[in-house]
PDB file of C-alpha atoms and ligand atoms in Angstrom:
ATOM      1  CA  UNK V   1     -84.448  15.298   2.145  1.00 43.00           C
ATOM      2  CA  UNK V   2     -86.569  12.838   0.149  1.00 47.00           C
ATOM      3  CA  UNK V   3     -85.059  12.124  -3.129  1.00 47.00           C
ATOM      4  CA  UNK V   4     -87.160  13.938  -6.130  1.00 50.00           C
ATOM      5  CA  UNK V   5     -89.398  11.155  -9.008  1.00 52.00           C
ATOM      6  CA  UNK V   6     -88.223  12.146 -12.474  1.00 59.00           C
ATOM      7  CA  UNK V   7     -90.989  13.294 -14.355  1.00 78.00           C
ATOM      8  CA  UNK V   8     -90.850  10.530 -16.854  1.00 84.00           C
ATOM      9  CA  UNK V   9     -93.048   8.723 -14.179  1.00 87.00           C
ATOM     10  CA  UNK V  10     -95.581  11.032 -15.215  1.00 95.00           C
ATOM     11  CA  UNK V  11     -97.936   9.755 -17.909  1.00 95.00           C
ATOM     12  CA  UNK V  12    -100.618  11.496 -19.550  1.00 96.00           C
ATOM     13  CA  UNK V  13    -103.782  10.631 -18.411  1.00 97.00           C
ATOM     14  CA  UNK V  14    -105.852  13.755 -19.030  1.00 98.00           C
ATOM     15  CA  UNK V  15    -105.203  16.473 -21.753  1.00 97.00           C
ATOM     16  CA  UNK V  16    -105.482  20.150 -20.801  1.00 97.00           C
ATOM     17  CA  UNK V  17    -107.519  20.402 -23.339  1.00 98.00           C
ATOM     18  CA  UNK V  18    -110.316  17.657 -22.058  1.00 98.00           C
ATOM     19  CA  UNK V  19    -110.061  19.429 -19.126  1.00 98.00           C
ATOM     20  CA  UNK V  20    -110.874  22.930 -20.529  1.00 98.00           C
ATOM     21  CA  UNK V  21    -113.915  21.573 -22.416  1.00 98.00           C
ATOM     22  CA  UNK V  22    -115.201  19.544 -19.603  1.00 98.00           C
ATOM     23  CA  UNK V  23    -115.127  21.958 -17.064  1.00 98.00           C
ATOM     24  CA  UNK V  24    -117.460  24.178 -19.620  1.00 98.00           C
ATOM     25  CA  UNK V  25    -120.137  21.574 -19.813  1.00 98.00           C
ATOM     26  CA  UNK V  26    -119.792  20.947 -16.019  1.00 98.00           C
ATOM     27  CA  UNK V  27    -120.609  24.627 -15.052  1.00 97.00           C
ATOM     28  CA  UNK V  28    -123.615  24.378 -17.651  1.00 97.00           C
ATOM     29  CA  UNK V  29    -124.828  21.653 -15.592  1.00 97.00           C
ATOM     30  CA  UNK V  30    -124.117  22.958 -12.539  1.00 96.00           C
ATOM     31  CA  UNK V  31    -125.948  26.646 -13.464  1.00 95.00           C
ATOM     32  CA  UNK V  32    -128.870  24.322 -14.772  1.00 94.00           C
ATOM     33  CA  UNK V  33    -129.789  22.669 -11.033  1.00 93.00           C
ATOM     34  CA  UNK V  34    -128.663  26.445  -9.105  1.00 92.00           C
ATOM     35  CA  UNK V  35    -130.439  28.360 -11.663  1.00 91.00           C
ATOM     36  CA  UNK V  36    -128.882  32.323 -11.172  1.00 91.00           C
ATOM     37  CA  UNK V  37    -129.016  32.434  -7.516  1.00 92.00           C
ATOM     38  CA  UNK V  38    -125.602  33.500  -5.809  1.00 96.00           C
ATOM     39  CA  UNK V  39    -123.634  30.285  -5.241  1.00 97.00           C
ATOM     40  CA  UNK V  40    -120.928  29.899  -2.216  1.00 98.00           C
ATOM     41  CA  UNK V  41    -118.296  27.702  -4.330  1.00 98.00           C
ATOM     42  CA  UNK V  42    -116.190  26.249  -1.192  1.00 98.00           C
ATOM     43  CA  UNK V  43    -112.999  24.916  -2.296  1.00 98.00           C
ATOM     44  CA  UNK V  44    -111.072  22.309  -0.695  1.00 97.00           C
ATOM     45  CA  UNK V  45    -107.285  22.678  -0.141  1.00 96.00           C
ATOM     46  CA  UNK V  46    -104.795  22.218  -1.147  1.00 94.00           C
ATOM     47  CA  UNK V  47    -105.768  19.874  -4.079  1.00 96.00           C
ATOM     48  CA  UNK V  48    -109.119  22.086  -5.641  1.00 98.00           C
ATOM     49  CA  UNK V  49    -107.272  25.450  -6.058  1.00 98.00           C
ATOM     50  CA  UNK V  50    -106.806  25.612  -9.873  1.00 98.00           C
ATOM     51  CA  UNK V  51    -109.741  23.736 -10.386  1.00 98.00           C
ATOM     52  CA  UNK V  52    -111.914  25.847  -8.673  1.00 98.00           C
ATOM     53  CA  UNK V  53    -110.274  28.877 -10.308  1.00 98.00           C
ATOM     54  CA  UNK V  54    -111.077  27.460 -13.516  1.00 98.00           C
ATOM     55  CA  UNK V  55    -114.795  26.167 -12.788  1.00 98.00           C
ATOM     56  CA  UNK V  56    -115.679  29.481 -11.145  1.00 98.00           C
ATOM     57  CA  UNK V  57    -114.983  31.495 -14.030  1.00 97.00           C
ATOM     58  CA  UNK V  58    -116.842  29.168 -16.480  1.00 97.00           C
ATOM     59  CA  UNK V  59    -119.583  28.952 -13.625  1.00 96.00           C
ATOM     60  CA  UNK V  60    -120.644  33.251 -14.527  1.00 89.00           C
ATOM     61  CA  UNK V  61    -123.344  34.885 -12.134  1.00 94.00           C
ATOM     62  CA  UNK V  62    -123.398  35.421  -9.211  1.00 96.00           C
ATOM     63  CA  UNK V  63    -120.898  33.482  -6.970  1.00 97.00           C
ATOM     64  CA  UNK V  64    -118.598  33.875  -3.348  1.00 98.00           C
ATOM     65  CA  UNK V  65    -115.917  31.988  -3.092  1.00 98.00           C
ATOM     66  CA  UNK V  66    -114.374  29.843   0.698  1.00 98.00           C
ATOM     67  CA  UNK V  67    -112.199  27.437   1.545  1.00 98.00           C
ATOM     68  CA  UNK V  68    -111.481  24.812   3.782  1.00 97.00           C
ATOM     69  CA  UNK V  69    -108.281  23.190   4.119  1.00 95.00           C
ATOM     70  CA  UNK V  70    -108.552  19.524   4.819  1.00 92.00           C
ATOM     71  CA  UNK V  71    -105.725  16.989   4.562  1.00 85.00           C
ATOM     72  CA  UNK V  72    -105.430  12.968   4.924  1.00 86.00           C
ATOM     73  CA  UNK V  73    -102.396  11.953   3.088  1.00 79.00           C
ATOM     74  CA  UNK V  74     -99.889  13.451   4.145  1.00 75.00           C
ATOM     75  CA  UNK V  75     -97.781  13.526   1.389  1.00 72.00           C
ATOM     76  CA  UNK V  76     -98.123  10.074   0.208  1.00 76.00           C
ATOM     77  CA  UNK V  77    -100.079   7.887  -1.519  1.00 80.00           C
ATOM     78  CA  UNK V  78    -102.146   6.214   0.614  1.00 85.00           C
ATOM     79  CA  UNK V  79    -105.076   8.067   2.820  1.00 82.00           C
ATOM     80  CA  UNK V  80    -104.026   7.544   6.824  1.00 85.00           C
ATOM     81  CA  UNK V  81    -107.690   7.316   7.291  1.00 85.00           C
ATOM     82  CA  UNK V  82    -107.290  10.493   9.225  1.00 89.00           C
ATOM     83  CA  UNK V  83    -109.675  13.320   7.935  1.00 91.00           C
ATOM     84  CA  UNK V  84    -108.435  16.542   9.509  1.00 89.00           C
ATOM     85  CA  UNK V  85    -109.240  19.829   9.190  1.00 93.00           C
ATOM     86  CA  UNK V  86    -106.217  22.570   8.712  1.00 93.00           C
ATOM     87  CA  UNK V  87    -108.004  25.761   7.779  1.00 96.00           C
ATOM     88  CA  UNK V  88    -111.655  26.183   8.916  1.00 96.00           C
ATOM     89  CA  UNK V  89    -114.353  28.867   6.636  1.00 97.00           C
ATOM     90  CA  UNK V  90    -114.077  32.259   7.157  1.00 95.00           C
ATOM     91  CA  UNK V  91    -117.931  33.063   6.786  1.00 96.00           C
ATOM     92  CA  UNK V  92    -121.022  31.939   7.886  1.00 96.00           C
ATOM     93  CA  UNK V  93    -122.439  30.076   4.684  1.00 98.00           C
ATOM     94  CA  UNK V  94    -126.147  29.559   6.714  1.00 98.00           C
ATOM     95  CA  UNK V  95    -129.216  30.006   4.081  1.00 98.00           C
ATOM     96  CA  UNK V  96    -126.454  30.104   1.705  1.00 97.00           C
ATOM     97  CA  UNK V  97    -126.737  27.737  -1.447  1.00 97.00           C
ATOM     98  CA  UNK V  98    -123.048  25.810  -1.773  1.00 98.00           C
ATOM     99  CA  UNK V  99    -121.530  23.759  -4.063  1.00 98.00           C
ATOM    100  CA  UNK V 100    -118.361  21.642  -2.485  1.00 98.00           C
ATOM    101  CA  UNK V 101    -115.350  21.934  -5.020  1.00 98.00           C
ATOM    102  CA  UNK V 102    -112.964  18.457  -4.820  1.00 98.00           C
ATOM    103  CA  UNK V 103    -110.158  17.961  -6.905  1.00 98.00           C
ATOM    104  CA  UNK V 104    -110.462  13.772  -6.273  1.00 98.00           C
ATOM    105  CA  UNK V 105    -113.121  11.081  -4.593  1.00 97.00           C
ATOM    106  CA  UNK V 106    -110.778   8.184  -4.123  1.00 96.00           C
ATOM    107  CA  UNK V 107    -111.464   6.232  -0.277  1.00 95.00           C
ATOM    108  CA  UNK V 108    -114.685   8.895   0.224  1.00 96.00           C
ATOM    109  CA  UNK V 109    -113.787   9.734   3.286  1.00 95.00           C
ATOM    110  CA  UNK V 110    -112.982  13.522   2.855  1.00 96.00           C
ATOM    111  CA  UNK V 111    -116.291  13.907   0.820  1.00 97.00           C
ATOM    112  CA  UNK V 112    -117.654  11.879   3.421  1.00 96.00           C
ATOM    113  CA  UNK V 113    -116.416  14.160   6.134  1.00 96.00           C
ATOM    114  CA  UNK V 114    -117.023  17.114   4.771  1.00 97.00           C
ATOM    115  CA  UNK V 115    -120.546  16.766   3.862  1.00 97.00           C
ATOM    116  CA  UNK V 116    -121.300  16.136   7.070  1.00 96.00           C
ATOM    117  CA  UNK V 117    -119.665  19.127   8.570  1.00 96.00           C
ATOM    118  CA  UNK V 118    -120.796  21.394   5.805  1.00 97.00           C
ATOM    119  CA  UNK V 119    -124.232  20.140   6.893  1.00 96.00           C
ATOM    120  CA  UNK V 120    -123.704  21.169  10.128  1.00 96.00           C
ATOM    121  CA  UNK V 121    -123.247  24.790   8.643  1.00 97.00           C
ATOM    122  CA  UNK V 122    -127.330  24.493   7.907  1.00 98.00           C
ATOM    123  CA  UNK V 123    -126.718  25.833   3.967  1.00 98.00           C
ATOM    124  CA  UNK V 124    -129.903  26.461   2.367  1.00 97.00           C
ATOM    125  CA  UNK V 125    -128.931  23.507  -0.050  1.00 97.00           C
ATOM    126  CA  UNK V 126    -125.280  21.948  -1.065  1.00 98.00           C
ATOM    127  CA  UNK V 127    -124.458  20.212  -3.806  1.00 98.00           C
ATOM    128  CA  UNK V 128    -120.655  18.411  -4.664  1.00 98.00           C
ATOM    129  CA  UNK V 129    -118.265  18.303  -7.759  1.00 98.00           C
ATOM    130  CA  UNK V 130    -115.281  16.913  -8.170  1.00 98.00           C
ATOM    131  CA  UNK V 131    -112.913  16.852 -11.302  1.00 98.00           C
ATOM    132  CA  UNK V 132    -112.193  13.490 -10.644  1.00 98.00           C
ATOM    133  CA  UNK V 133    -113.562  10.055  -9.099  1.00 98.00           C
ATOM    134  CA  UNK V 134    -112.132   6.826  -8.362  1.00 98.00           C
ATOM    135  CA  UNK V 135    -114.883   4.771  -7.548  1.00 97.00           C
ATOM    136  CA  UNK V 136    -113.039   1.283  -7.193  1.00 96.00           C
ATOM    137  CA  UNK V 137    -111.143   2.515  -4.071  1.00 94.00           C
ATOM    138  CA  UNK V 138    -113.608   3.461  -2.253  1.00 96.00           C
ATOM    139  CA  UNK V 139    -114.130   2.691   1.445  1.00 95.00           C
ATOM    140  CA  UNK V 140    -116.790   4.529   2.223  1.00 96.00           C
ATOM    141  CA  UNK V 141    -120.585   4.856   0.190  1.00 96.00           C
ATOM    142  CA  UNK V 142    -120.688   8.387  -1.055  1.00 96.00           C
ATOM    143  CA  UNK V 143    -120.737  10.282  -4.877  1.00 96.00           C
ATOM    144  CA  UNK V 144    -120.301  13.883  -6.282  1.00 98.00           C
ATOM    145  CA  UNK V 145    -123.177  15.163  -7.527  1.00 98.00           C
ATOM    146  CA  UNK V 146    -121.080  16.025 -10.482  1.00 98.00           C
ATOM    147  CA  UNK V 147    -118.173  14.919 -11.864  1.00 98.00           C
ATOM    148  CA  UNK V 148    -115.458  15.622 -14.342  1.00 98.00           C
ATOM    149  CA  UNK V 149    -114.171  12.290 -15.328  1.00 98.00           C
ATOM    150  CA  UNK V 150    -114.338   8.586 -14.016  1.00 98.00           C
ATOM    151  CA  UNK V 151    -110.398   7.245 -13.581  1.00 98.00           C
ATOM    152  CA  UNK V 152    -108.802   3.933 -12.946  1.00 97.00           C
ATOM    153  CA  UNK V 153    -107.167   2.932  -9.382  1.00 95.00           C
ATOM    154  CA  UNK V 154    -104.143   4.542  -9.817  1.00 95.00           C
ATOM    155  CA  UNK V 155    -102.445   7.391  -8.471  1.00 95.00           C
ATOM    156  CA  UNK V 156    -102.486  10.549 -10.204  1.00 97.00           C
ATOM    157  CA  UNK V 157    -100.823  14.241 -10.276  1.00 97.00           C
ATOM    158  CA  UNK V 158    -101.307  17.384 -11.563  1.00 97.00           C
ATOM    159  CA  UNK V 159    -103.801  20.182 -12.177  1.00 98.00           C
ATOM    160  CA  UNK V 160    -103.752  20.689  -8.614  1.00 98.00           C
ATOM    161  CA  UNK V 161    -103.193  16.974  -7.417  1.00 97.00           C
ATOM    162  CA  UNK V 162    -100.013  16.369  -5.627  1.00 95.00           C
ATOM    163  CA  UNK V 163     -97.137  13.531  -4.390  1.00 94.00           C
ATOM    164  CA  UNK V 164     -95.477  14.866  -0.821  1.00 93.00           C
ATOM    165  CA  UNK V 165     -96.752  18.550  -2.331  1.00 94.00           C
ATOM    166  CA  UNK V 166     -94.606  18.035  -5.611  1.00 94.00           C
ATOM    167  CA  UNK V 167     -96.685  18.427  -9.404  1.00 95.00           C
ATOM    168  CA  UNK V 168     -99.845  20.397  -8.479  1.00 97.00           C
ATOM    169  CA  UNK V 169     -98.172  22.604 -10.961  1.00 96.00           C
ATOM    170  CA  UNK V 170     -98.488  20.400 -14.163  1.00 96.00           C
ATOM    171  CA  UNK V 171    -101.672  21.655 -16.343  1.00 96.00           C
ATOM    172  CA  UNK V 172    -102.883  18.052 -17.111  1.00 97.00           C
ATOM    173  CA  UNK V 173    -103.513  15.035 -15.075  1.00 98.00           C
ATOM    174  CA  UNK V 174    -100.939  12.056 -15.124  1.00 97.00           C
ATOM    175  CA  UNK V 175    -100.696   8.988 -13.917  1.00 97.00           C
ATOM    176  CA  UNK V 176     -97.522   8.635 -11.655  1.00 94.00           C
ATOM    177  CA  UNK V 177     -95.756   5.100 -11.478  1.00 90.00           C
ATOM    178  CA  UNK V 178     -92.422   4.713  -9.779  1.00 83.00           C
TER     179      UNK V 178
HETATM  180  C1  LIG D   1    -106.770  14.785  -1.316  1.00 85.23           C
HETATM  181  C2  LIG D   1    -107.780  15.423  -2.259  1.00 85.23           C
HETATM  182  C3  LIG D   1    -109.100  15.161  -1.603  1.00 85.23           C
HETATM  183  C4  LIG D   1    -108.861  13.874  -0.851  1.00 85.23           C
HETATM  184  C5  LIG D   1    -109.529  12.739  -1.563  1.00 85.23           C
HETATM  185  O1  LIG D   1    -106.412  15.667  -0.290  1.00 85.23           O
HETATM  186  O2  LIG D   1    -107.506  16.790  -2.453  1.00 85.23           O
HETATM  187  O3  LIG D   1    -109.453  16.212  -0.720  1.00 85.23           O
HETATM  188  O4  LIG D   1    -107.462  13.674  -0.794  1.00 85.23           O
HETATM  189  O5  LIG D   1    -109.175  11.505  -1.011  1.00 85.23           O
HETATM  190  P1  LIG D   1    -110.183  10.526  -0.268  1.00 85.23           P
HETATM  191  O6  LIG D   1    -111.429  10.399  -1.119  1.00 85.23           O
HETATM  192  O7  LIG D   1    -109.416   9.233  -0.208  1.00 85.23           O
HETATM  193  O8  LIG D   1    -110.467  11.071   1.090  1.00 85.23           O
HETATM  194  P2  LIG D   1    -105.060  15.514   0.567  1.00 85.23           P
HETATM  195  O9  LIG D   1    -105.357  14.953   1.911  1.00 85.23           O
HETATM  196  O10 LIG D   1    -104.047  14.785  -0.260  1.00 85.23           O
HETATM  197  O11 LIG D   1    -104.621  17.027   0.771  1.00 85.23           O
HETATM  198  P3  LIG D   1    -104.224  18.092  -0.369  1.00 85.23           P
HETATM  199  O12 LIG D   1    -105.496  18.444  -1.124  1.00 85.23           O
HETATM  200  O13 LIG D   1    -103.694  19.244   0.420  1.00 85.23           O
HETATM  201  O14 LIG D   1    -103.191  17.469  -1.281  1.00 85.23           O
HETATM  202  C1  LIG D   2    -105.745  11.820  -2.978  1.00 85.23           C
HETATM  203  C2  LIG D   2    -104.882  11.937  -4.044  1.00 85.23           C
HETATM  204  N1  LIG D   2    -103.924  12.837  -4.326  1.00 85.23           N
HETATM  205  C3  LIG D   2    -103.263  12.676  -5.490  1.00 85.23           C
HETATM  206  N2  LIG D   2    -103.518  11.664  -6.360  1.00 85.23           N
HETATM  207  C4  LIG D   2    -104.464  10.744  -6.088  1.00 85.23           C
HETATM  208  O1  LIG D   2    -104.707   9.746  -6.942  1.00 85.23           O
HETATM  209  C5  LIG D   2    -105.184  10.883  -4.894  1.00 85.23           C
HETATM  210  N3  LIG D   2    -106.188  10.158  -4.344  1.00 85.23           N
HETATM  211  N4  LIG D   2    -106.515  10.747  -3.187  1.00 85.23           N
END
């Protein structure tokens, strides 16, 4: 049984509050580019789930919702590398439009992955957001279309965002140092 962090090694990083009013100004972008068409918001798990719950409320009109559970860490805090897939859609999504919900860009390679395979799907367009990107650890070359906020290298929990499956539960975003 791994021994449990104490939550002092849990900084703030990112208020509840910044994340409320950014994910309102992110849906108003997003609804600008998708206009009122019916959007297929697929959400990737675990990490997106309270994310996307928020963003698809503030998001209005017409959307469906999917997921796809992907996972490359593991539990830790470094990505094996490894993108695999551990819960495939449940619906066609061809012709659809979509809009890819991440929690995190840190190495690329899930966003990487999974545009790719979405691709494959043949949407009728698909665009990306993430809450938040990391874009000096990257490994591969690849963006969000939109994005929440820009964070340092470091490792970071909450909102959704886990260490070995431990404080997705916390409603901000902290930085976790041992
Ligand atoms: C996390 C996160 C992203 C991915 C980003 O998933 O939710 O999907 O890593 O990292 P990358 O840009 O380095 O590929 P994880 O494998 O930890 O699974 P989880 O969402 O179930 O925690
Ligand atoms: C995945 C992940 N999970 C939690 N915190 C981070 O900083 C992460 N980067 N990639």
């Amino acid at each position: 049984m791994p021994v449990l962090p104490p939550d002092e090694h849990v900084r703030v990083l990112i208020s509840e509050e910044r994340i409320r009013e950014r994910i309102a100004e992110l849906a108003l972008e997003i609804r600008a580019q998708v206009g009122s068409e019916p959007v297929t918001c697929i959400g990737v798990l675990k990490g997106s789930f309270i994310f996307m719950a928020d963003l698809v409320r503030a998001l209005g009109g017409p959307v469906r919702c999917e997921f796809l559970g992907v996972s490359s860490y593991h539990g830790g805090t470094r990505s094996t590398g490894v993108v695999r897939i551990t819960q495939d859609l449940r619906h066609p999504i061809e012709g659809q439009h979509c809009l890819l919900i991440e929690d995190i860009v840190d190495t690329g390679l899930t966003l990487d992955y999974l545009k790719h395979f979405l691709g494959g799907h043949r949407p009728a367009s698909l665009r990306t957001v993430t809450l938040l990107d990391k874009p000096d650890h990257r490994e591969v070359e690849v963006d969000a279309d939109h994005v929440g906020f820009t964070i340092p290298d470091e490792f970071v929990v909450g909102y959704g965002l886990d260490l070995g499956e431990l404080y997705r539960n916390l409603p901000f975003i902290g930085v976790y140092s041992p």
